Amino acid sequence: RHLSDVVAALPEVHIAVDSVPTPWEAKGQVMRQLIEKSSGRNQVLLDGVKLMLDDAWVLCLPDPDEPITRIWAEATTVRTAQQLVEEYGRRIRQMAH
């Protein structure tokens, strides 16, 4: 089997990225609330809060040097990736204020 055949068989993925202003004093609270509100879902808690969804994932990561939370989402469509970034951006904005 050729590597090009293997690569061609891989599903197409799309990534969306955003940054949400998050006051320093709210970062810990935001991360705790994300964990609590997504309990029962498949979570990876290495660098931030990564939620594994059906055909996608979203990672919310507090920036160590700036008062922001970075959000990455990967999905099989551009629209889904963007919707995830927007949804979690809204959640973080609500939790931070």
PDB file of N, CA and C in Angstrom:
ATOM      1  N   ARG A   1       0.836  -1.179   0.000  1.00  0.00           N
ATOM      2  CA  ARG A   1       0.000   0.000   0.000  1.00  0.00           C
ATOM      3  C   ARG A   1       0.884   1.246   0.000  1.00  0.00           C
ATOM      4  N   HIS A   2       0.523   2.206  -0.813  1.00  0.00           N
ATOM      5  CA  HIS A   2       1.290   3.452  -0.904  1.00  0.00           C
ATOM      6  C   HIS A   2       0.825   4.437   0.166  1.00  0.00           C
ATOM      7  N   LEU A   3       1.754   5.222   0.643  1.00  0.00           N
ATOM      8  CA  LEU A   3       1.432   6.241   1.641  1.00  0.00           C
ATOM      9  C   LEU A   3       0.386   7.217   1.104  1.00  0.00           C
ATOM     10  N   SER A   4       0.465   7.554  -0.152  1.00  0.00           N
ATOM     11  CA  SER A   4      -0.517   8.476  -0.744  1.00  0.00           C
ATOM     12  C   SER A   4      -1.925   7.897  -0.675  1.00  0.00           C
ATOM     13  N   ASP A   5      -2.069   6.569  -0.772  1.00  0.00           N
ATOM     14  CA  ASP A   5      -3.382   5.931  -0.651  1.00  0.00           C
ATOM     15  C   ASP A   5      -3.906   6.033   0.781  1.00  0.00           C
ATOM     16  N   VAL A   6      -2.997   5.847   1.733  1.00  0.00           N
ATOM     17  CA  VAL A   6      -3.380   5.956   3.139  1.00  0.00           C
ATOM     18  C   VAL A   6      -3.828   7.384   3.443  1.00  0.00           C
ATOM     19  N   VAL A   7      -3.064   8.354   2.999  1.00  0.00           N
ATOM     20  CA  VAL A   7      -3.394   9.763   3.234  1.00  0.00           C
ATOM     21  C   VAL A   7      -4.719  10.117   2.561  1.00  0.00           C
ATOM     22  N   ALA A   8      -4.926   9.632   1.356  1.00  0.00           N
ATOM     23  CA  ALA A   8      -6.172   9.932   0.638  1.00  0.00           C
ATOM     24  C   ALA A   8      -7.392   9.353   1.350  1.00  0.00           C
ATOM     25  N   ALA A   9      -7.197   8.282   2.107  1.00  0.00           N
ATOM     26  CA  ALA A   9      -8.311   7.637   2.805  1.00  0.00           C
ATOM     27  C   ALA A   9      -8.639   8.299   4.143  1.00  0.00           C
ATOM     28  N   LEU A  10      -7.757   9.165   4.620  1.00  0.00           N
ATOM     29  CA  LEU A  10      -8.007   9.839   5.890  1.00  0.00           C
ATOM     30  C   LEU A  10      -9.165  10.826   5.752  1.00  0.00           C
ATOM     31  N   PRO A  11      -9.980  10.951   6.799  1.00  0.00           N
ATOM     32  CA  PRO A  11     -11.080  11.917   6.719  1.00  0.00           C
ATOM     33  C   PRO A  11     -10.543  13.345   6.715  1.00  0.00           C
ATOM     34  N   GLU A  12     -11.263  14.216   6.051  1.00  0.00           N
ATOM     35  CA  GLU A  12     -10.888  15.626   6.008  1.00  0.00           C
ATOM     36  C   GLU A  12     -11.224  16.263   7.351  1.00  0.00           C
ATOM     37  N   VAL A  13     -10.312  17.059   7.882  1.00  0.00           N
ATOM     38  CA  VAL A  13     -10.565  17.745   9.154  1.00  0.00           C
ATOM     39  C   VAL A  13     -10.333  19.244   8.977  1.00  0.00           C
ATOM     40  N   HIS A  14     -11.031  20.000   9.801  1.00  0.00           N
ATOM     41  CA  HIS A  14     -10.936  21.455   9.765  1.00  0.00           C
ATOM     42  C   HIS A  14     -10.732  21.955  11.180  1.00  0.00           C
ATOM     43  N   ILE A  15      -9.916  22.980  11.324  1.00  0.00           N
ATOM     44  CA  ILE A  15      -9.609  23.540  12.630  1.00  0.00           C
ATOM     45  C   ILE A  15     -10.027  25.004  12.668  1.00  0.00           C
ATOM     46  N   ALA A  16     -10.654  25.387  13.769  1.00  0.00           N
ATOM     47  CA  ALA A  16     -11.006  26.782  14.019  1.00  0.00           C
ATOM     48  C   ALA A  16     -10.339  27.187  15.330  1.00  0.00           C
ATOM     49  N   VAL A  17      -9.936  28.439  15.419  1.00  0.00           N
ATOM     50  CA  VAL A  17      -9.214  28.939  16.591  1.00  0.00           C
ATOM     51  C   VAL A  17      -9.771  30.307  16.968  1.00  0.00           C
ATOM     52  N   ASP A  18      -9.810  30.572  18.280  1.00  0.00           N
ATOM     53  CA  ASP A  18     -10.215  31.894  18.750  1.00  0.00           C
ATOM     54  C   ASP A  18      -9.566  32.141  20.105  1.00  0.00           C
ATOM     55  N   SER A  19      -9.583  33.372  20.544  1.00  0.00           N
ATOM     56  CA  SER A  19      -9.097  33.767  21.863  1.00  0.00           C
ATOM     57  C   SER A  19     -10.186  34.579  22.542  1.00  0.00           C
ATOM     58  N   VAL A  20     -10.395  34.299  23.818  1.00  0.00           N
ATOM     59  CA  VAL A  20     -11.430  34.987  24.578  1.00  0.00           C
ATOM     60  C   VAL A  20     -10.774  35.715  25.748  1.00  0.00           C
ATOM     61  N   PRO A  21     -10.998  37.020  25.888  1.00  0.00           N
ATOM     62  CA  PRO A  21     -10.460  37.733  27.047  1.00  0.00           C
ATOM     63  C   PRO A  21     -10.964  37.081  28.338  1.00  0.00           C
ATOM     64  N   THR A  22     -10.027  36.771  29.220  1.00  0.00           N
ATOM     65  CA  THR A  22     -10.364  36.132  30.493  1.00  0.00           C
ATOM     66  C   THR A  22      -9.501  36.779  31.583  1.00  0.00           C
ATOM     67  N   PRO A  23     -10.120  37.522  32.493  1.00  0.00           N
ATOM     68  CA  PRO A  23      -9.334  38.148  33.554  1.00  0.00           C
ATOM     69  C   PRO A  23      -8.518  37.110  34.320  1.00  0.00           C
ATOM     70  N   TRP A  24      -7.332  37.509  34.747  1.00  0.00           N
ATOM     71  CA  TRP A  24      -6.449  36.591  35.480  1.00  0.00           C
ATOM     72  C   TRP A  24      -7.186  35.907  36.615  1.00  0.00           C
ATOM     73  N   GLU A  25      -7.939  36.684  37.378  1.00  0.00           N
ATOM     74  CA  GLU A  25      -8.598  36.135  38.566  1.00  0.00           C
ATOM     75  C   GLU A  25      -9.742  35.181  38.232  1.00  0.00           C
ATOM     76  N   ALA A  26     -10.169  35.134  36.991  1.00  0.00           N
ATOM     77  CA  ALA A  26     -11.284  34.265  36.599  1.00  0.00           C
ATOM     78  C   ALA A  26     -10.824  32.968  35.921  1.00  0.00           C
ATOM     79  N   LYS A  27      -9.564  32.868  35.566  1.00  0.00           N
ATOM     80  CA  LYS A  27      -9.099  31.709  34.793  1.00  0.00           C
ATOM     81  C   LYS A  27      -9.360  30.371  35.484  1.00  0.00           C
ATOM     82  N   GLY A  28      -9.013  30.259  36.754  1.00  0.00           N
ATOM     83  CA  GLY A  28      -9.226  29.008  37.479  1.00  0.00           C
ATOM     84  C   GLY A  28     -10.696  28.656  37.577  1.00  0.00           C
ATOM     85  N   GLN A  29     -11.504  29.648  37.873  1.00  0.00           N
ATOM     86  CA  GLN A  29     -12.950  29.449  37.979  1.00  0.00           C
ATOM     87  C   GLN A  29     -13.537  28.986  36.648  1.00  0.00           C
ATOM     88  N   VAL A  30     -13.105  29.591  35.563  1.00  0.00           N
ATOM     89  CA  VAL A  30     -13.600  29.219  34.236  1.00  0.00           C
ATOM     90  C   VAL A  30     -13.258  27.759  33.933  1.00  0.00           C
ATOM     91  N   MET A  31     -12.025  27.352  34.202  1.00  0.00           N
ATOM     92  CA  MET A  31     -11.616  25.976  33.931  1.00  0.00           C
ATOM     93  C   MET A  31     -12.409  24.992  34.785  1.00  0.00           C
ATOM     94  N   ARG A  32     -12.591  25.304  36.073  1.00  0.00           N
ATOM     95  CA  ARG A  32     -13.384  24.425  36.948  1.00  0.00           C
ATOM     96  C   ARG A  32     -14.809  24.289  36.445  1.00  0.00           C
ATOM     97  N   GLN A  33     -15.410  25.402  36.049  1.00  0.00           N
ATOM     98  CA  GLN A  33     -16.792  25.347  35.565  1.00  0.00           C
ATOM     99  C   GLN A  33     -16.899  24.561  34.264  1.00  0.00           C
ATOM    100  N   LEU A  34     -15.922  24.712  33.374  1.00  0.00           N
ATOM    101  CA  LEU A  34     -15.937  23.922  32.136  1.00  0.00           C
ATOM    102  C   LEU A  34     -15.893  22.433  32.452  1.00  0.00           C
ATOM    103  N   ILE A  35     -15.056  22.063  33.405  1.00  0.00           N
ATOM    104  CA  ILE A  35     -14.955  20.656  33.802  1.00  0.00           C
ATOM    105  C   ILE A  35     -16.270  20.175  34.398  1.00  0.00           C
ATOM    106  N   GLU A  36     -16.825  20.959  35.317  1.00  0.00           N
ATOM    107  CA  GLU A  36     -18.074  20.568  35.976  1.00  0.00           C
ATOM    108  C   GLU A  36     -19.241  20.478  34.998  1.00  0.00           C
ATOM    109  N   LYS A  37     -19.350  21.460  34.114  1.00  0.00           N
ATOM    110  CA  LYS A  37     -20.491  21.496  33.191  1.00  0.00           C
ATOM    111  C   LYS A  37     -20.383  20.466  32.067  1.00  0.00           C
ATOM    112  N   SER A  38     -19.226  19.867  31.918  1.00  0.00           N
ATOM    113  CA  SER A  38     -19.083  18.847  30.887  1.00  0.00           C
ATOM    114  C   SER A  38     -18.811  17.480  31.506  1.00  0.00           C
ATOM    115  N   SER A  39     -19.171  17.322  32.786  1.00  0.00           N
ATOM    116  CA  SER A  39     -18.978  16.019  33.420  1.00  0.00           C
ATOM    117  C   SER A  39     -19.851  14.993  32.702  1.00  0.00           C
ATOM    118  N   GLY A  40     -19.359  13.799  32.620  1.00  0.00           N
ATOM    119  CA  GLY A  40     -20.059  12.758  31.881  1.00  0.00           C
ATOM    120  C   GLY A  40     -19.632  12.676  30.433  1.00  0.00           C
ATOM    121  N   ARG A  41     -18.930  13.678  29.958  1.00  0.00           N
ATOM    122  CA  ARG A  41     -18.379  13.662  28.597  1.00  0.00           C
ATOM    123  C   ARG A  41     -16.942  13.187  28.658  1.00  0.00           C
ATOM    124  N   ASN A  42     -16.426  12.755  27.538  1.00  0.00           N
ATOM    125  CA  ASN A  42     -15.042  12.323  27.452  1.00  0.00           C
ATOM    126  C   ASN A  42     -14.138  13.551  27.516  1.00  0.00           C
ATOM    127  N   GLN A  43     -13.408  13.709  28.624  1.00  0.00           N
ATOM    128  CA  GLN A  43     -12.552  14.872  28.849  1.00  0.00           C
ATOM    129  C   GLN A  43     -11.086  14.457  28.885  1.00  0.00           C
ATOM    130  N   VAL A  44     -10.232  15.334  28.392  1.00  0.00           N
ATOM    131  CA  VAL A  44      -8.787  15.196  28.545  1.00  0.00           C
ATOM    132  C   VAL A  44      -8.340  16.472  29.253  1.00  0.00           C
ATOM    133  N   LEU A  45      -7.715  16.309  30.430  1.00  0.00           N
ATOM    134  CA  LEU A  45      -7.380  17.470  31.249  1.00  0.00           C
ATOM    135  C   LEU A  45      -5.873  17.635  31.382  1.00  0.00           C
ATOM    136  N   LEU A  46      -5.142  17.604  30.284  1.00  0.00           N
ATOM    137  CA  LEU A  46      -3.691  17.760  30.334  1.00  0.00           C
ATOM    138  C   LEU A  46      -3.272  19.214  30.373  1.00  0.00           C
ATOM    139  N   ASP A  47      -3.517  19.946  29.315  1.00  0.00           N
ATOM    140  CA  ASP A  47      -3.089  21.341  29.227  1.00  0.00           C
ATOM    141  C   ASP A  47      -4.205  22.309  29.588  1.00  0.00           C
ATOM    142  N   GLY A  48      -5.411  21.902  29.396  1.00  0.00           N
ATOM    143  CA  GLY A  48      -6.593  22.715  29.635  1.00  0.00           C
ATOM    144  C   GLY A  48      -7.752  21.757  29.743  1.00  0.00           C
ATOM    145  N   VAL A  49      -8.865  22.102  29.137  1.00  0.00           N
ATOM    146  CA  VAL A  49     -10.027  21.222  29.109  1.00  0.00           C
ATOM    147  C   VAL A  49     -10.289  20.875  27.645  1.00  0.00           C
ATOM    148  N   LYS A  50     -10.088  19.609  27.302  1.00  0.00           N
ATOM    149  CA  LYS A  50     -10.339  19.136  25.942  1.00  0.00           C
ATOM    150  C   LYS A  50     -11.512  18.175  26.010  1.00  0.00           C
ATOM    151  N   LEU A  51     -12.536  18.471  25.236  1.00  0.00           N
ATOM    152  CA  LEU A  51     -13.721  17.631  25.191  1.00  0.00           C
ATOM    153  C   LEU A  51     -13.748  16.872  23.873  1.00  0.00           C
ATOM    154  N   MET A  52     -13.825  15.569  23.984  1.00  0.00           N
ATOM    155  CA  MET A  52     -13.886  14.719  22.809  1.00  0.00           C
ATOM    156  C   MET A  52     -15.359  14.496  22.489  1.00  0.00           C
ATOM    157  N   LEU A  53     -15.782  14.941  21.325  1.00  0.00           N
ATOM    158  CA  LEU A  53     -17.167  14.826  20.896  1.00  0.00           C
ATOM    159  C   LEU A  53     -17.272  13.725  19.845  1.00  0.00           C
ATOM    160  N   ASP A  54     -18.428  13.521  19.260  1.00  0.00           N
ATOM    161  CA  ASP A  54     -18.607  12.430  18.294  1.00  0.00           C
ATOM    162  C   ASP A  54     -17.582  12.469  17.166  1.00  0.00           C
ATOM    163  N   ASP A  55     -17.636  13.485  16.333  1.00  0.00           N
ATOM    164  CA  ASP A  55     -16.710  13.607  15.205  1.00  0.00           C
ATOM    165  C   ASP A  55     -15.866  14.866  15.318  1.00  0.00           C
ATOM    166  N   ALA A  56     -15.632  15.312  16.554  1.00  0.00           N
ATOM    167  CA  ALA A  56     -14.932  16.579  16.741  1.00  0.00           C
ATOM    168  C   ALA A  56     -14.327  16.618  18.138  1.00  0.00           C
ATOM    169  N   TRP A  57     -13.543  17.655  18.378  1.00  0.00           N
ATOM    170  CA  TRP A  57     -13.072  17.955  19.732  1.00  0.00           C
ATOM    171  C   TRP A  57     -12.915  19.456  19.862  1.00  0.00           C
ATOM    172  N   VAL A  58     -12.927  19.913  21.119  1.00  0.00           N
ATOM    173  CA  VAL A  58     -12.701  21.320  21.419  1.00  0.00           C
ATOM    174  C   VAL A  58     -11.764  21.394  22.620  1.00  0.00           C
ATOM    175  N   LEU A  59     -10.784  22.289  22.547  1.00  0.00           N
ATOM    176  CA  LEU A  59      -9.805  22.483  23.615  1.00  0.00           C
ATOM    177  C   LEU A  59      -9.862  23.930  24.082  1.00  0.00           C
ATOM    178  N   CYS A  60     -10.049  24.110  25.394  1.00  0.00           N
ATOM    179  CA  CYS A  60     -10.029  25.439  26.008  1.00  0.00           C
ATOM    180  C   CYS A  60      -8.784  25.490  26.884  1.00  0.00           C
ATOM    181  N   LEU A  61      -7.901  26.419  26.574  1.00  0.00           N
ATOM    182  CA  LEU A  61      -6.593  26.469  27.211  1.00  0.00           C
ATOM    183  C   LEU A  61      -6.302  27.888  27.714  1.00  0.00           C
ATOM    184  N   PRO A  62      -6.154  28.052  29.034  1.00  0.00           N
ATOM    185  CA  PRO A  62      -5.813  29.383  29.546  1.00  0.00           C
ATOM    186  C   PRO A  62      -4.380  29.733  29.166  1.00  0.00           C
ATOM    187  N   ASP A  63      -4.192  30.906  28.609  1.00  0.00           N
ATOM    188  CA  ASP A  63      -2.854  31.340  28.213  1.00  0.00           C
ATOM    189  C   ASP A  63      -2.043  31.678  29.461  1.00  0.00           C
ATOM    190  N   PRO A  64      -0.800  31.188  29.569  1.00  0.00           N
ATOM    191  CA  PRO A  64      -0.013  31.455  30.768  1.00  0.00           C
ATOM    192  C   PRO A  64       0.546  32.879  30.842  1.00  0.00           C
ATOM    193  N   ASP A  65       0.598  33.574  29.724  1.00  0.00           N
ATOM    194  CA  ASP A  65       1.230  34.892  29.691  1.00  0.00           C
ATOM    195  C   ASP A  65       0.278  36.059  29.458  1.00  0.00           C
ATOM    196  N   GLU A  66      -0.935  35.767  29.033  1.00  0.00           N
ATOM    197  CA  GLU A  66      -1.896  36.827  28.719  1.00  0.00           C
ATOM    198  C   GLU A  66      -3.232  36.524  29.382  1.00  0.00           C
ATOM    199  N   PRO A  67      -4.046  37.541  29.658  1.00  0.00           N
ATOM    200  CA  PRO A  67      -5.360  37.304  30.259  1.00  0.00           C
ATOM    201  C   PRO A  67      -6.391  36.881  29.207  1.00  0.00           C
ATOM    202  N   ILE A  68      -6.125  35.736  28.588  1.00  0.00           N
ATOM    203  CA  ILE A  68      -7.029  35.194  27.568  1.00  0.00           C
ATOM    204  C   ILE A  68      -7.107  33.671  27.710  1.00  0.00           C
ATOM    205  N   THR A  69      -8.150  33.106  27.151  1.00  0.00           N
ATOM    206  CA  THR A  69      -8.282  31.661  27.012  1.00  0.00           C
ATOM    207  C   THR A  69      -8.317  31.380  25.520  1.00  0.00           C
ATOM    208  N   ARG A  70      -7.484  30.480  25.090  1.00  0.00           N
ATOM    209  CA  ARG A  70      -7.451  30.096  23.676  1.00  0.00           C
ATOM    210  C   ARG A  70      -8.370  28.900  23.471  1.00  0.00           C
ATOM    211  N   ILE A  71      -9.051  28.901  22.340  1.00  0.00           N
ATOM    212  CA  ILE A  71      -9.978  27.819  22.020  1.00  0.00           C
ATOM    213  C   ILE A  71      -9.611  27.258  20.653  1.00  0.00           C
ATOM    214  N   TRP A  72      -9.447  25.954  20.589  1.00  0.00           N
ATOM    215  CA  TRP A  72      -9.222  25.256  19.325  1.00  0.00           C
ATOM    216  C   TRP A  72     -10.329  24.232  19.167  1.00  0.00           C
ATOM    217  N   ALA A  73     -10.795  24.063  17.962  1.00  0.00           N
ATOM    218  CA  ALA A  73     -11.779  23.022  17.674  1.00  0.00           C
ATOM    219  C   ALA A  73     -11.406  22.357  16.359  1.00  0.00           C
ATOM    220  N   GLU A  74     -11.590  21.057  16.329  1.00  0.00           N
ATOM    221  CA  GLU A  74     -11.352  20.302  15.103  1.00  0.00           C
ATOM    222  C   GLU A  74     -12.614  19.499  14.812  1.00  0.00           C
ATOM    223  N   ALA A  75     -13.050  19.527  13.552  1.00  0.00           N
ATOM    224  CA  ALA A  75     -14.258  18.818  13.159  1.00  0.00           C
ATOM    225  C   ALA A  75     -14.154  18.421  11.686  1.00  0.00           C
ATOM    226  N   THR A  76     -15.112  17.644  11.241  1.00  0.00           N
ATOM    227  CA  THR A  76     -15.102  17.187   9.849  1.00  0.00           C
ATOM    228  C   THR A  76     -15.587  18.248   8.876  1.00  0.00           C
ATOM    229  N   THR A  77     -16.197  19.330   9.397  1.00  0.00           N
ATOM    230  CA  THR A  77     -16.606  20.435   8.528  1.00  0.00           C
ATOM    231  C   THR A  77     -16.139  21.760   9.125  1.00  0.00           C
ATOM    232  N   VAL A  78     -15.929  22.736   8.265  1.00  0.00           N
ATOM    233  CA  VAL A  78     -15.543  24.072   8.714  1.00  0.00           C
ATOM    234  C   VAL A  78     -16.625  24.643   9.618  1.00  0.00           C
ATOM    235  N   ARG A  79     -17.864  24.462   9.226  1.00  0.00           N
ATOM    236  CA  ARG A  79     -18.991  25.016   9.979  1.00  0.00           C
ATOM    237  C   ARG A  79     -19.038  24.470  11.403  1.00  0.00           C
ATOM    238  N   THR A  80     -18.879  23.164  11.557  1.00  0.00           N
ATOM    239  CA  THR A  80     -18.922  22.565  12.890  1.00  0.00           C
ATOM    240  C   THR A  80     -17.769  23.061  13.751  1.00  0.00           C
ATOM    241  N   ALA A  81     -16.570  23.124  13.190  1.00  0.00           N
ATOM    242  CA  ALA A  81     -15.414  23.621  13.946  1.00  0.00           C
ATOM    243  C   ALA A  81     -15.662  25.057  14.401  1.00  0.00           C
ATOM    244  N   GLN A  82     -16.166  25.902  13.511  1.00  0.00           N
ATOM    245  CA  GLN A  82     -16.440  27.295  13.857  1.00  0.00           C
ATOM    246  C   GLN A  82     -17.540  27.398  14.905  1.00  0.00           C
ATOM    247  N   GLN A  83     -18.579  26.571  14.790  1.00  0.00           N
ATOM    248  CA  GLN A  83     -19.668  26.596  15.764  1.00  0.00           C
ATOM    249  C   GLN A  83     -19.178  26.209  17.155  1.00  0.00           C
ATOM    250  N   LEU A  84     -18.292  25.225  17.221  1.00  0.00           N
ATOM    251  CA  LEU A  84     -17.739  24.819  18.513  1.00  0.00           C
ATOM    252  C   LEU A  84     -16.936  25.940  19.154  1.00  0.00           C
ATOM    253  N   VAL A  85     -16.093  26.596  18.354  1.00  0.00           N
ATOM    254  CA  VAL A  85     -15.294  27.711  18.875  1.00  0.00           C
ATOM    255  C   VAL A  85     -16.218  28.830  19.373  1.00  0.00           C
ATOM    256  N   GLU A  86     -17.240  29.135  18.617  1.00  0.00           N
ATOM    257  CA  GLU A  86     -18.173  30.197  19.016  1.00  0.00           C
ATOM    258  C   GLU A  86     -18.947  29.815  20.273  1.00  0.00           C
ATOM    259  N   GLU A  87     -19.420  28.567  20.337  1.00  0.00           N
ATOM    260  CA  GLU A  87     -20.185  28.112  21.498  1.00  0.00           C
ATOM    261  C   GLU A  87     -19.344  28.171  22.774  1.00  0.00           C
ATOM    262  N   TYR A  88     -18.135  27.659  22.713  1.00  0.00           N
ATOM    263  CA  TYR A  88     -17.295  27.669  23.909  1.00  0.00           C
ATOM    264  C   TYR A  88     -16.764  29.064  24.221  1.00  0.00           C
ATOM    265  N   GLY A  89     -16.617  29.899  23.229  1.00  0.00           N
ATOM    266  CA  GLY A  89     -16.276  31.292  23.470  1.00  0.00           C
ATOM    267  C   GLY A  89     -17.370  31.990  24.263  1.00  0.00           C
ATOM    268  N   ARG A  90     -18.633  31.739  23.890  1.00  0.00           N
ATOM    269  CA  ARG A  90     -19.770  32.312  24.623  1.00  0.00           C
ATOM    270  C   ARG A  90     -19.790  31.806  26.066  1.00  0.00           C
ATOM    271  N   ARG A  91     -19.569  30.511  26.229  1.00  0.00           N
ATOM    272  CA  ARG A  91     -19.584  29.934  27.578  1.00  0.00           C
ATOM    273  C   ARG A  91     -18.501  30.570  28.451  1.00  0.00           C
ATOM    274  N   ILE A  92     -17.316  30.698  27.900  1.00  0.00           N
ATOM    275  CA  ILE A  92     -16.207  31.261  28.679  1.00  0.00           C
ATOM    276  C   ILE A  92     -16.472  32.718  29.017  1.00  0.00           C
ATOM    277  N   ARG A  93     -17.028  33.488  28.082  1.00  0.00           N
ATOM    278  CA  ARG A  93     -17.349  34.891  28.364  1.00  0.00           C
ATOM    279  C   ARG A  93     -18.353  34.990  29.516  1.00  0.00           C
ATOM    280  N   GLN A  94     -19.356  34.126  29.504  1.00  0.00           N
ATOM    281  CA  GLN A  94     -20.364  34.134  30.572  1.00  0.00           C
ATOM    282  C   GLN A  94     -19.752  33.754  31.917  1.00  0.00           C
ATOM    283  N   MET A  95     -18.888  32.758  31.922  1.00  0.00           N
ATOM    284  CA  MET A  95     -18.266  32.290  33.173  1.00  0.00           C
ATOM    285  C   MET A  95     -17.279  33.305  33.737  1.00  0.00           C
ATOM    286  N   ALA A  96     -16.643  34.062  32.863  1.00  0.00           N
ATOM    287  CA  ALA A  96     -15.592  34.996  33.287  1.00  0.00           C
ATOM    288  C   ALA A  96     -16.143  36.281  33.880  1.00  0.00           C
ATOM    289  N   HIS A  97     -17.440  36.531  33.699  1.00  0.00           N
ATOM    290  CA  HIS A  97     -17.993  37.812  34.186  1.00  0.00           C
ATOM    291  C   HIS A  97     -19.101  37.600  35.166  1.00  0.00           C
TER     292      HIS A  97
END
